[in-house]
Amino acid sequence: MSNACQRLVGLETEYAIRLHSADPSAAPPRFRLYEALIASLSRRVLAVPAKHFKEGVFTATGGAVWFEAERPAAGGGLIEGATPECRGPREALVYQRAQDRLLAEAAKSAATDGDLVLIKNDRDAFGNVYGAQENYEATIATGWQLVGWRIGLTLLFPLAVVTWIGMALSIVLTFCYFALAALCYLPIQLLLGGKRSVALLLFGSDLVEGREHCIHVPVWLEATLQFATRLLTAPLAVALYLLIQAAAFARIRRQLLPFLVSRPIIGGAGMLDEEGHFRVSDKGPAINCVTGFGGMVGDRPIFSMGHFFKAVYADAWFAPRNYLTLYRQRQRLQIALGDSNMCDVAEFLRVGTTALVLDAIEAGALVRPPRLTRPIRTLHQFCADPSLTATAKLHNRTALSAVQLQRWYLEACRDFLAAGDSEPSEVACEVIRLWEQALDQLDPWHPPAGSPPELFGTLDWVTKKYLIDEAGPEATWEERKKIDIRYHELSPEGYHQLLVPTGMTSILVSADEIERALRSAPANSPATTRGHYIREFARGDQPVRANWQHVVIGHGWDAKVVRLAEHGRQPDAGAFPTSTRQPAPGRPPGRL
Amino acid sequence: MSVETIPNPATQDQTEATATPVDQTATLAKVVARVREDCRQAPAEYLKEAEVRHGGE
């Protein structure tokens, strides 16, 4: 059987936090809600703290839950769930559903003053954009481009070191500031017994009132440090960006782009915009560039390379050996153009079609793929057109609609599978079948008035649009927007959840599969090893911390480090890495 | 295995979970009515509660 649709896939989902309480003005900072959620989650599954600059935990299934905030001291933030590294789209869907359920249950029983629920969407009513990201293991380059990538990394290293030194200096300066602030505040404390407003200004609420926001600096200093960090890392960012543009995933980005730009008609979650117009995609209209670091300078890219930047300036700073991992040929391709799906089929197809197209591209099986003249403009046109009649101009002076573009890729993938030496996997066949079914229903797209269209319950944007339309012409923008957002609420009152008992939502994942995914990590993946060590040692005497690269057992110089980089990277490898030395029960492993 | 021989879990599960198309239509109508009613309950407050304070404010 072929390896199509068997690559490592990981899904990241940002969940908005909604607290319904009697006194909304007394709502606690988001970090407190995150802490309550994690306490509740830890009563359900084994979880260990993340070894990361970001606040988070890893669970025994190999996945993670993070607190995500641009500026935590300002009181904001949301919950990010990351599935373990999965083999293919079906496994990714199962673990995504397990994660949704786990977080929904943890939120329900979290100890908060009010009802806490999570909303799995991509944009709130005030224009804040967040949401879903997909990660695929892929070949970063071949031939001279791979050589160029590696030479570029080597040339970049001195600049990275200079940046690390600058970062270290900024930390020293921050400590100096606190020492100076303490000296200034000492007379106030001695003479007046302290003054809260001055203390808050100098030290921030974390130090004055206890841990609230997960960052121990005042709001103004946080903003200053953030600005200084961006300034400090700018030369490194520019150099890395140029290197990425020249050598990283160049062919994949070029050949995948028209597919991704037209993919919202399958994977889009739909959205009511500020003017009351319905959009096919929630996140698509906010995308403003093809490749970028994601949010660094207001960029919202289709291909997000922020993880490379973090790897160079942050991860490698903490552990310089991590820099070497960037030299590997197989790297993480992150796609930031994608909506948080509630429908199983939409989520399965969003990931499955992308994985299959990636397989075809890496095999060199796409012959003269379409090339868009203006990809971002085309994406916005497609997203703004629920009638699916808009067309995109191609370099060969023809024009294709989103459905036609998707059909081109469908046929190319079908030919790719048919030309293989071995039979395609069941998952690949399932992707092709559901993909074709969806496109057949969308072409031509004439949804019946007053009754649910064929793809109701299968594609999110179709389902949501029907519900919004059914609210009637008298419904206000706020009422229709509430449908848009509450559709994604992970609670029995969520509108998509209300639809499940009707039997009109296509369900691909069974309750048993979700139960299994809540208990064990995927096989043949780095998550297998991570989950194994968390299960074995989380209840032991020594502290356990984890991240995507390591599991660390113990602390200080005696800590044992399990490196996950080479575990479960091959689709045909065994269920558990044989190279891992198995420690005796209750004893941590040696350095592997 | 050909594309045609793959069982369709969506269809299978739908068949198990539902009774007849008439029932589906009636159940959906009830859900739509509930959504229509619920969306009118304090929508502005709901949108405010669901606001993502990402930290940039």
XYZ file of C-alpha atoms in Angstrom, chain B residues 20-52:
33
model
C -36.513 9.129 8.361
C -36.088 12.200 6.167
C -39.447 13.461 7.491
C -38.108 13.220 11.056
C -34.906 14.959 9.994
C -36.792 17.847 8.485
C -38.990 18.222 11.557
C -36.013 18.026 13.944
C -34.065 20.520 11.880
C -37.033 22.890 11.872
C -37.059 22.733 15.684
C -33.334 23.462 15.837
C -33.673 26.366 13.413
C -36.516 27.780 15.497
C -34.397 27.423 18.649
C -31.445 29.159 16.998
C -33.718 31.948 15.773
C -35.068 32.411 19.295
C -31.700 32.150 21.038
C -29.879 34.549 18.727
C -32.315 37.269 19.837
C -31.382 36.867 23.494
C -28.912 39.644 24.375
C -26.799 39.297 21.215
C -24.582 42.302 21.960
C -23.731 40.916 25.402
C -22.930 37.550 23.889
C -20.612 39.103 21.327
C -18.874 41.062 24.080
C -18.422 37.953 26.221
C -16.981 36.117 23.226
C -14.525 38.900 22.423
C -10.957 37.740 22.237
